[in-house]
Amino acid sequence: MLLEELIKFKHYKFAEEAKDWRQAIRMSCEPLEADGSVTVDYKEEVIQEIEQYGPYIIIMPNVAIPHAQEYTDSVKKTAVSFLKLKKPVCFTEDGQTKNTVQNFFTFASCDAAKHIDNLSSLMELLMNSEFVKEFELLTNEQDLKKLQKKWEGRI
Amino acid sequence: MNEKEGWHVLVCCVNGMASGQILKMSLEKAFTNLGIKTESIRHCMLSEIEAYVDSCNLVVCSVHLMHTLSYIQEKGIPVIGIQNLMSLQEVEEKLTELLKEDFI
């Protein structure tokens, strides 16, 4: 259960803003760095790929899934973290809304099966329009716990 | 595409581990919803595409990667770019649009 894991491992962060998308990526990796799931190098690998290929990590309006290669040396544990910014960041200089994001689910993988589990859990949640409406209103840890309890049915 | 050939779909993303996986799952649902049989739906990293592209007749990727795959379209293989990977509606609409075209 994705949300349960985010809460259990404290892999979440709520912040007012980030200076730019790069700082947002770095902030989104902090919970994973804090417990050693990734090293400090991981965030720069993620950033490098976005610089090279563009914001391919934006999977739907206002949601991005930063990640680097699977099994990279900077990943020590398969994990996900969540960052919510009050003020969105834009990945392109033109400021287009389609490239603007507040919600970041950062993935790190060194176990394909566990990673697919995490991805599938996320997909199941984000394909539910009722969930997405409530998810967009998250502002803090308490909101996240309420959301988890409602949608994943556990305390 | 020859009607008898069936769809061999290649989903491409940068690392093959996240957006590509999500898009593959969306495509599987979309093809099922549209009642279209696929022979295969596989995914690969951008760096691997050359190894797989000749055995596919459709490539699907994030809209942000379309510019890197223009040479695939020049080979006559259609490439569909998806903006919202979570939107079955968008995936189905773009597949439907493709199916209206004739392929030999």
PDB file of C-alpha atoms in Angstrom:
ATOM      1  CA  MET A   1       0.000   0.000   0.000  1.00  0.00           C
ATOM      2  CA  LEU A   2       1.708   3.088  -1.271  1.00  0.00           C
ATOM      3  CA  LEU A   3       0.326   5.738   1.050  1.00  0.00           C
ATOM      4  CA  GLU A   4       0.826   3.480   4.057  1.00  0.00           C
ATOM      5  CA  GLU A   5       4.482   3.094   3.148  1.00  0.00           C
ATOM      6  CA  LEU A   6       4.944   6.801   2.664  1.00  0.00           C
ATOM      7  CA  ILE A   7       3.632   7.383   6.175  1.00  0.00           C
ATOM      8  CA  LYS A   8       5.380   4.415   7.812  1.00  0.00           C
ATOM      9  CA  PHE A   9       8.827   5.419   6.531  1.00  0.00           C
ATOM     10  CA  LYS A  10       8.147   9.177   6.738  1.00  0.00           C
ATOM     11  CA  HIS A  11       8.856   9.458   3.050  1.00  0.00           C
ATOM     12  CA  TYR A  12       6.973  12.679   2.598  1.00  0.00           C
ATOM     13  CA  LYS A  13       7.558  16.414   2.712  1.00  0.00           C
ATOM     14  CA  PHE A  14       5.228  19.396   2.572  1.00  0.00           C
ATOM     15  CA  ALA A  15       6.735  22.753   1.638  1.00  0.00           C
ATOM     16  CA  GLU A  16       5.607  26.212   0.644  1.00  0.00           C
ATOM     17  CA  GLU A  17       7.728  26.473  -2.461  1.00  0.00           C
ATOM     18  CA  ALA A  18      10.918  25.588  -4.259  1.00  0.00           C
ATOM     19  CA  LYS A  19      13.204  28.059  -6.010  1.00  0.00           C
ATOM     20  CA  ASP A  20      12.816  26.143  -9.263  1.00  0.00           C
ATOM     21  CA  TRP A  21      12.143  22.606 -10.533  1.00  0.00           C
ATOM     22  CA  ARG A  22      15.690  21.492  -9.754  1.00  0.00           C
ATOM     23  CA  GLN A  23      15.331  22.465  -6.135  1.00  0.00           C
ATOM     24  CA  ALA A  24      11.940  20.734  -6.078  1.00  0.00           C
ATOM     25  CA  ILE A  25      13.595  17.502  -7.248  1.00  0.00           C
ATOM     26  CA  ARG A  26      16.286  17.869  -4.584  1.00  0.00           C
ATOM     27  CA  MET A  27      13.642  18.466  -1.912  1.00  0.00           C
ATOM     28  CA  SER A  28      11.658  15.447  -3.094  1.00  0.00           C
ATOM     29  CA  CYS A  29      14.720  13.221  -2.578  1.00  0.00           C
ATOM     30  CA  GLU A  30      15.394  14.424   0.970  1.00  0.00           C
ATOM     31  CA  PRO A  31      13.116  11.895   2.726  1.00  0.00           C
ATOM     32  CA  LEU A  32      14.820   9.096   0.787  1.00  0.00           C
ATOM     33  CA  GLU A  33      18.277  10.401   1.678  1.00  0.00           C
ATOM     34  CA  ALA A  34      17.277  10.729   5.334  1.00  0.00           C
ATOM     35  CA  ASP A  35      16.922   6.975   5.849  1.00  0.00           C
ATOM     36  CA  GLY A  36      19.581   5.899   3.370  1.00  0.00           C
ATOM     37  CA  SER A  37      17.221   4.668   0.646  1.00  0.00           C
ATOM     38  CA  VAL A  38      19.276   6.743  -1.782  1.00  0.00           C
ATOM     39  CA  THR A  39      22.595   8.539  -1.583  1.00  0.00           C
ATOM     40  CA  VAL A  40      23.052  12.256  -2.141  1.00  0.00           C
ATOM     41  CA  ASP A  41      24.057  11.530  -5.753  1.00  0.00           C
ATOM     42  CA  TYR A  42      20.612  10.282  -6.744  1.00  0.00           C
ATOM     43  CA  LYS A  43      18.944  13.671  -7.024  1.00  0.00           C
ATOM     44  CA  GLU A  44      21.581  14.939  -9.459  1.00  0.00           C
ATOM     45  CA  GLU A  45      21.122  11.849 -11.648  1.00  0.00           C
ATOM     46  CA  VAL A  46      17.408  12.557 -11.772  1.00  0.00           C
ATOM     47  CA  ILE A  47      18.008  16.213 -12.635  1.00  0.00           C
ATOM     48  CA  GLN A  48      20.504  15.344 -15.357  1.00  0.00           C
ATOM     49  CA  GLU A  49      17.994  13.207 -17.195  1.00  0.00           C
ATOM     50  CA  ILE A  50      15.320  15.889 -17.112  1.00  0.00           C
ATOM     51  CA  GLU A  51      17.861  18.405 -18.421  1.00  0.00           C
ATOM     52  CA  GLN A  52      18.661  16.031 -21.271  1.00  0.00           C
ATOM     53  CA  TYR A  53      15.194  14.801 -22.229  1.00  0.00           C
ATOM     54  CA  GLY A  54      12.760  17.382 -20.955  1.00  0.00           C
ATOM     55  CA  PRO A  55      10.012  16.930 -18.367  1.00  0.00           C
ATOM     56  CA  TYR A  56       9.051  13.380 -19.379  1.00  0.00           C
ATOM     57  CA  ILE A  57       8.430  12.689 -15.682  1.00  0.00           C
ATOM     58  CA  ILE A  58       5.175  14.668 -15.748  1.00  0.00           C
ATOM     59  CA  ILE A  59       2.620  11.879 -16.052  1.00  0.00           C
ATOM     60  CA  MET A  60      -0.595  13.848 -15.594  1.00  0.00           C
ATOM     61  CA  PRO A  61      -1.574  17.435 -14.758  1.00  0.00           C
ATOM     62  CA  ASN A  62       0.257  18.612 -11.652  1.00  0.00           C
ATOM     63  CA  VAL A  63       1.938  15.250 -10.928  1.00  0.00           C
ATOM     64  CA  ALA A  64       5.519  14.234 -11.657  1.00  0.00           C
ATOM     65  CA  ILE A  65       7.392  10.999 -10.960  1.00  0.00           C
ATOM     66  CA  PRO A  66      11.077  11.882 -10.723  1.00  0.00           C
ATOM     67  CA  HIS A  67      13.353   8.871 -11.042  1.00  0.00           C
ATOM     68  CA  ALA A  68      16.730   7.807 -12.384  1.00  0.00           C
ATOM     69  CA  GLN A  69      17.850   4.481 -13.751  1.00  0.00           C
ATOM     70  CA  GLU A  70      16.956   1.310 -11.957  1.00  0.00           C
ATOM     71  CA  TYR A  71      19.800  -0.331 -10.023  1.00  0.00           C
ATOM     72  CA  THR A  72      21.957   2.754 -10.164  1.00  0.00           C
ATOM     73  CA  ASP A  73      24.650   2.765  -7.439  1.00  0.00           C
ATOM     74  CA  SER A  74      22.980   5.652  -5.694  1.00  0.00           C
ATOM     75  CA  VAL A  75      19.892   3.544  -4.853  1.00  0.00           C
ATOM     76  CA  LYS A  76      20.211   1.407  -1.717  1.00  0.00           C
ATOM     77  CA  LYS A  77      16.543   0.523  -1.176  1.00  0.00           C
ATOM     78  CA  THR A  78      13.475   0.462  -3.395  1.00  0.00           C
ATOM     79  CA  ALA A  79      11.285   3.292  -2.174  1.00  0.00           C
ATOM     80  CA  VAL A  80       8.964   6.151  -3.018  1.00  0.00           C
ATOM     81  CA  SER A  81       8.671   9.602  -1.513  1.00  0.00           C
ATOM     82  CA  PHE A  82       6.073  12.314  -1.854  1.00  0.00           C
ATOM     83  CA  LEU A  83       6.598  16.061  -1.986  1.00  0.00           C
ATOM     84  CA  LYS A  84       3.754  18.569  -2.034  1.00  0.00           C
ATOM     85  CA  LEU A  85       4.547  22.186  -2.845  1.00  0.00           C
ATOM     86  CA  LYS A  86       2.014  24.877  -2.077  1.00  0.00           C
ATOM     87  CA  LYS A  87       3.394  26.930  -4.949  1.00  0.00           C
ATOM     88  CA  PRO A  88       3.880  24.975  -8.187  1.00  0.00           C
ATOM     89  CA  VAL A  89       7.117  24.912 -10.166  1.00  0.00           C
ATOM     90  CA  CYS A  90       7.355  24.931 -13.941  1.00  0.00           C
ATOM     91  CA  PHE A  91       9.739  22.686 -15.826  1.00  0.00           C
ATOM     92  CA  THR A  92       9.894  24.913 -18.873  1.00  0.00           C
ATOM     93  CA  GLU A  93      10.702  28.578 -19.303  1.00  0.00           C
ATOM     94  CA  ASP A  94       7.469  29.292 -21.117  1.00  0.00           C
ATOM     95  CA  GLY A  95       5.499  28.704 -17.907  1.00  0.00           C
ATOM     96  CA  GLN A  96       2.976  26.456 -19.625  1.00  0.00           C
ATOM     97  CA  THR A  97       0.443  24.999 -17.197  1.00  0.00           C
ATOM     98  CA  LYS A  98       0.923  21.508 -18.621  1.00  0.00           C
ATOM     99  CA  ASN A  99       4.544  21.640 -17.438  1.00  0.00           C
ATOM    100  CA  THR A 100       3.708  22.965 -13.963  1.00  0.00           C
ATOM    101  CA  VAL A 101       3.741  20.641 -10.946  1.00  0.00           C
ATOM    102  CA  GLN A 102       3.011  20.694  -7.218  1.00  0.00           C
ATOM    103  CA  ASN A 103       3.009  16.953  -6.510  1.00  0.00           C
ATOM    104  CA  PHE A 104       6.128  14.812  -6.806  1.00  0.00           C
ATOM    105  CA  PHE A 105       6.282  11.041  -6.303  1.00  0.00           C
ATOM    106  CA  THR A 106       9.981  10.245  -6.446  1.00  0.00           C
ATOM    107  CA  PHE A 107      10.831   6.630  -7.187  1.00  0.00           C
ATOM    108  CA  ALA A 108      14.038   4.755  -6.503  1.00  0.00           C
ATOM    109  CA  SER A 109      14.434   1.119  -7.479  1.00  0.00           C
ATOM    110  CA  CYS A 110      16.859  -1.748  -6.954  1.00  0.00           C
ATOM    111  CA  ASP A 111      14.129  -4.415  -6.845  1.00  0.00           C
ATOM    112  CA  ALA A 112      11.995  -4.637  -9.968  1.00  0.00           C
ATOM    113  CA  ALA A 113       9.089  -6.543  -8.397  1.00  0.00           C
ATOM    114  CA  LYS A 114       8.739  -4.196  -5.434  1.00  0.00           C
ATOM    115  CA  HIS A 115       9.070  -1.206  -7.757  1.00  0.00           C
ATOM    116  CA  ILE A 116       6.288  -2.444 -10.057  1.00  0.00           C
ATOM    117  CA  ASP A 117       4.139  -2.913  -6.956  1.00  0.00           C
ATOM    118  CA  ASN A 118       4.746   0.702  -5.960  1.00  0.00           C
ATOM    119  CA  LEU A 119       3.992   1.944  -9.461  1.00  0.00           C
ATOM    120  CA  SER A 120       0.812  -0.117  -9.752  1.00  0.00           C
ATOM    121  CA  SER A 121      -0.408   1.172  -6.382  1.00  0.00           C
ATOM    122  CA  LEU A 122       0.169   4.723  -7.509  1.00  0.00           C
ATOM    123  CA  MET A 123      -1.577   4.149 -10.828  1.00  0.00           C
ATOM    124  CA  GLU A 124      -4.584   2.626  -9.141  1.00  0.00           C
ATOM    125  CA  LEU A 125      -4.940   5.706  -6.945  1.00  0.00           C
ATOM    126  CA  LEU A 126      -4.330   8.320  -9.640  1.00  0.00           C
ATOM    127  CA  MET A 127      -6.747   6.702 -12.086  1.00  0.00           C
ATOM    128  CA  ASN A 128      -9.524   7.314  -9.572  1.00  0.00           C
ATOM    129  CA  SER A 129     -10.905  10.800 -10.163  1.00  0.00           C
ATOM    130  CA  GLU A 130     -12.446  10.986  -6.677  1.00  0.00           C
ATOM    131  CA  PHE A 131      -9.086  10.207  -5.111  1.00  0.00           C
ATOM    132  CA  VAL A 132      -7.366  12.799  -7.286  1.00  0.00           C
ATOM    133  CA  LYS A 133      -9.835  15.503  -6.197  1.00  0.00           C
ATOM    134  CA  GLU A 134      -9.052  14.827  -2.521  1.00  0.00           C
ATOM    135  CA  PHE A 135      -5.349  14.323  -3.170  1.00  0.00           C
ATOM    136  CA  GLU A 136      -5.078  17.764  -4.763  1.00  0.00           C
ATOM    137  CA  LEU A 137      -6.299  19.298  -1.483  1.00  0.00           C
ATOM    138  CA  LEU A 138      -3.522  17.766   0.670  1.00  0.00           C
ATOM    139  CA  THR A 139      -1.581  20.334   2.650  1.00  0.00           C
ATOM    140  CA  ASN A 140       0.027  18.449   5.538  1.00  0.00           C
ATOM    141  CA  GLU A 141       0.844  15.150   7.240  1.00  0.00           C
ATOM    142  CA  GLN A 142      -2.599  14.915   8.879  1.00  0.00           C
ATOM    143  CA  ASP A 143      -4.315  15.230   5.502  1.00  0.00           C
ATOM    144  CA  LEU A 144      -2.070  12.487   4.132  1.00  0.00           C
ATOM    145  CA  LYS A 145      -2.953  10.160   7.011  1.00  0.00           C
ATOM    146  CA  LYS A 146      -6.682  10.809   6.533  1.00  0.00           C
ATOM    147  CA  LEU A 147      -6.340  10.153   2.819  1.00  0.00           C
ATOM    148  CA  GLN A 148      -4.476   6.918   3.474  1.00  0.00           C
ATOM    149  CA  LYS A 149      -7.060   5.736   5.976  1.00  0.00           C
ATOM    150  CA  LYS A 150      -9.898   6.432   3.576  1.00  0.00           C
ATOM    151  CA  TRP A 151      -8.390   5.043   0.405  1.00  0.00           C
ATOM    152  CA  GLU A 152      -6.205   2.231   1.672  1.00  0.00           C
ATOM    153  CA  GLY A 153      -8.409   1.288   4.604  1.00  0.00           C
ATOM    154  CA  ARG A 154      -5.765   0.920   7.298  1.00  0.00           C
ATOM    155  CA  ILE A 155      -4.682   2.960  10.319  1.00  0.00           C
TER     156      ILE A 155
ATOM    157  CA  MET B   1      -0.233  -2.253 -41.082  1.00  0.00           C
ATOM    158  CA  ASN B   2      -1.535  -5.398 -42.679  1.00  0.00           C
ATOM    159  CA  GLU B   3      -4.829  -6.392 -41.056  1.00  0.00           C
ATOM    160  CA  LYS B   4      -3.548  -9.901 -40.441  1.00  0.00           C
ATOM    161  CA  GLU B   5      -0.354  -8.729 -38.845  1.00  0.00           C
ATOM    162  CA  GLY B   6      -1.645  -7.593 -35.461  1.00  0.00           C
ATOM    163  CA  TRP B   7      -0.223  -4.866 -33.299  1.00  0.00           C
ATOM    164  CA  HIS B   8       3.306  -5.167 -31.958  1.00  0.00           C
ATOM    165  CA  VAL B   9       3.552  -2.173 -29.688  1.00  0.00           C
ATOM    166  CA  LEU B  10       6.752  -0.766 -28.264  1.00  0.00           C
ATOM    167  CA  VAL B  11       6.492   1.628 -25.340  1.00  0.00           C
ATOM    168  CA  CYS B  12       9.565   3.743 -24.974  1.00  0.00           C
ATOM    169  CA  CYS B  13      10.795   5.920 -22.152  1.00  0.00           C
ATOM    170  CA  VAL B  14      14.081   7.221 -20.861  1.00  0.00           C
ATOM    171  CA  ASN B  15      14.821   4.594 -18.215  1.00  0.00           C
ATOM    172  CA  GLY B  16      12.219   1.919 -18.897  1.00  0.00           C
ATOM    173  CA  MET B  17      11.299   1.825 -15.239  1.00  0.00           C
ATOM    174  CA  ALA B  18       8.548   4.320 -14.488  1.00  0.00           C
ATOM    175  CA  SER B  19       6.780   6.391 -17.117  1.00  0.00           C
ATOM    176  CA  GLY B  20       7.179   3.581 -19.641  1.00  0.00           C
ATOM    177  CA  GLN B  21       5.699   1.065 -17.225  1.00  0.00           C
ATOM    178  CA  ILE B  22       2.769   3.370 -16.473  1.00  0.00           C
ATOM    179  CA  LEU B  23       2.162   3.974 -20.153  1.00  0.00           C
ATOM    180  CA  LYS B  24       2.306   0.234 -20.870  1.00  0.00           C
ATOM    181  CA  MET B  25      -0.348  -0.398 -18.204  1.00  0.00           C
ATOM    182  CA  SER B  26      -2.553   2.374 -19.643  1.00  0.00           C
ATOM    183  CA  LEU B  27      -2.126   0.982 -23.159  1.00  0.00           C
ATOM    184  CA  GLU B  28      -3.084  -2.534 -22.093  1.00  0.00           C
ATOM    185  CA  LYS B  29      -6.320  -1.200 -20.587  1.00  0.00           C
ATOM    186  CA  ALA B  30      -6.992   1.025 -23.609  1.00  0.00           C
ATOM    187  CA  PHE B  31      -6.561  -1.773 -26.147  1.00  0.00           C
ATOM    188  CA  THR B  32      -8.848  -3.973 -24.071  1.00  0.00           C
ATOM    189  CA  ASN B  33     -11.481  -1.220 -23.803  1.00  0.00           C
ATOM    190  CA  LEU B  34     -11.321  -0.684 -27.563  1.00  0.00           C
ATOM    191  CA  GLY B  35     -11.621  -4.419 -28.196  1.00  0.00           C
ATOM    192  CA  ILE B  36      -8.380  -4.512 -30.172  1.00  0.00           C
ATOM    193  CA  LYS B  37      -6.130  -7.514 -29.929  1.00  0.00           C
ATOM    194  CA  THR B  38      -2.407  -6.919 -29.605  1.00  0.00           C
ATOM    195  CA  GLU B  39       0.278  -9.448 -30.425  1.00  0.00           C
ATOM    196  CA  SER B  40       2.691  -7.838 -28.009  1.00  0.00           C
ATOM    197  CA  ILE B  41       3.156  -4.739 -25.890  1.00  0.00           C
ATOM    198  CA  ARG B  42       6.707  -4.391 -24.642  1.00  0.00           C
ATOM    199  CA  HIS B  43       8.609  -1.515 -23.197  1.00  0.00           C
ATOM    200  CA  CYS B  44      12.209  -0.444 -23.505  1.00  0.00           C
ATOM    201  CA  MET B  45      14.622   2.332 -22.676  1.00  0.00           C
ATOM    202  CA  LEU B  46      15.466   4.933 -25.299  1.00  0.00           C
ATOM    203  CA  SER B  47      18.967   3.549 -25.510  1.00  0.00           C
ATOM    204  CA  GLU B  48      17.607   0.085 -26.399  1.00  0.00           C
ATOM    205  CA  ILE B  49      15.079   1.086 -29.020  1.00  0.00           C
ATOM    206  CA  GLU B  50      17.194   0.124 -32.012  1.00  0.00           C
ATOM    207  CA  ALA B  51      17.172  -3.479 -30.823  1.00  0.00           C
ATOM    208  CA  TYR B  52      13.381  -3.632 -30.789  1.00  0.00           C
ATOM    209  CA  VAL B  53      12.015  -1.153 -33.277  1.00  0.00           C
ATOM    210  CA  ASP B  54      12.155  -3.379 -36.354  1.00  0.00           C
ATOM    211  CA  SER B  55       9.900  -5.934 -34.704  1.00  0.00           C
ATOM    212  CA  CYS B  56       7.172  -3.423 -33.854  1.00  0.00           C
ATOM    213  CA  ASN B  57       4.586  -1.565 -35.893  1.00  0.00           C
ATOM    214  CA  LEU B  58       3.678   1.082 -33.338  1.00  0.00           C
ATOM    215  CA  VAL B  59       5.746   3.093 -30.863  1.00  0.00           C
ATOM    216  CA  VAL B  60       4.162   4.938 -27.945  1.00  0.00           C
ATOM    217  CA  CYS B  61       5.953   7.383 -25.655  1.00  0.00           C
ATOM    218  CA  SER B  62       5.506  10.484 -23.554  1.00  0.00           C
ATOM    219  CA  VAL B  63       4.828  13.530 -25.697  1.00  0.00           C
ATOM    220  CA  HIS B  64       8.046  15.022 -24.290  1.00  0.00           C
ATOM    221  CA  LEU B  65      10.114  12.327 -26.034  1.00  0.00           C
ATOM    222  CA  MET B  66       8.532  12.652 -29.492  1.00  0.00           C
ATOM    223  CA  HIS B  67      11.354  14.844 -30.731  1.00  0.00           C
ATOM    224  CA  THR B  68      13.910  12.110 -30.016  1.00  0.00           C
ATOM    225  CA  LEU B  69      11.936   9.544 -32.027  1.00  0.00           C
ATOM    226  CA  SER B  70      11.252  11.462 -35.246  1.00  0.00           C
ATOM    227  CA  TYR B  71      13.647   9.132 -37.096  1.00  0.00           C
ATOM    228  CA  ILE B  72      11.365   6.202 -36.211  1.00  0.00           C
ATOM    229  CA  GLN B  73       8.476   7.905 -37.965  1.00  0.00           C
ATOM    230  CA  GLU B  74      10.700   8.400 -40.994  1.00  0.00           C
ATOM    231  CA  LYS B  75      11.026   4.618 -41.134  1.00  0.00           C
ATOM    232  CA  GLY B  76       7.259   4.440 -41.546  1.00  0.00           C
ATOM    233  CA  ILE B  77       6.498   3.296 -38.009  1.00  0.00           C
ATOM    234  CA  PRO B  78       3.827   5.466 -36.374  1.00  0.00           C
ATOM    235  CA  VAL B  79       4.788   7.097 -33.086  1.00  0.00           C
ATOM    236  CA  ILE B  80       2.098   8.261 -30.673  1.00  0.00           C
ATOM    237  CA  GLY B  81       2.979  10.803 -27.985  1.00  0.00           C
ATOM    238  CA  ILE B  82       0.835  10.853 -24.857  1.00  0.00           C
ATOM    239  CA  GLN B  83       0.564  13.982 -22.678  1.00  0.00           C
ATOM    240  CA  ASN B  84      -1.360  12.517 -19.749  1.00  0.00           C
ATOM    241  CA  LEU B  85      -0.126   8.958 -19.205  1.00  0.00           C
ATOM    242  CA  MET B  86      -2.928   8.336 -16.714  1.00  0.00           C
ATOM    243  CA  SER B  87      -5.677   9.328 -19.124  1.00  0.00           C
ATOM    244  CA  LEU B  88      -7.294   6.308 -20.741  1.00  0.00           C
ATOM    245  CA  GLN B  89      -9.392   8.758 -22.721  1.00  0.00           C
ATOM    246  CA  GLU B  90      -6.361  10.357 -24.336  1.00  0.00           C
ATOM    247  CA  VAL B  91      -4.721   6.999 -25.050  1.00  0.00           C
ATOM    248  CA  GLU B  92      -7.931   5.602 -26.562  1.00  0.00           C
ATOM    249  CA  GLU B  93      -8.532   8.725 -28.654  1.00  0.00           C
ATOM    250  CA  LYS B  94      -5.038   8.648 -30.098  1.00  0.00           C
ATOM    251  CA  LEU B  95      -5.228   4.929 -30.820  1.00  0.00           C
ATOM    252  CA  THR B  96      -8.615   5.406 -32.482  1.00  0.00           C
ATOM    253  CA  GLU B  97      -7.213   8.224 -34.614  1.00  0.00           C
ATOM    254  CA  LEU B  98      -4.361   5.957 -35.716  1.00  0.00           C
ATOM    255  CA  LEU B  99      -6.697   3.126 -36.614  1.00  0.00           C
ATOM    256  CA  LYS B 100      -8.568   5.384 -39.037  1.00  0.00           C
ATOM    257  CA  GLU B 101      -5.415   5.629 -41.138  1.00  0.00           C
ATOM    258  CA  ASP B 102      -4.577   2.978 -43.699  1.00  0.00           C
ATOM    259  CA  PHE B 103      -1.408   1.016 -43.268  1.00  0.00           C
ATOM    260  CA  ILE B 104      -0.004  -1.405 -45.733  1.00  0.00           C
TER     261      ILE B 104
END
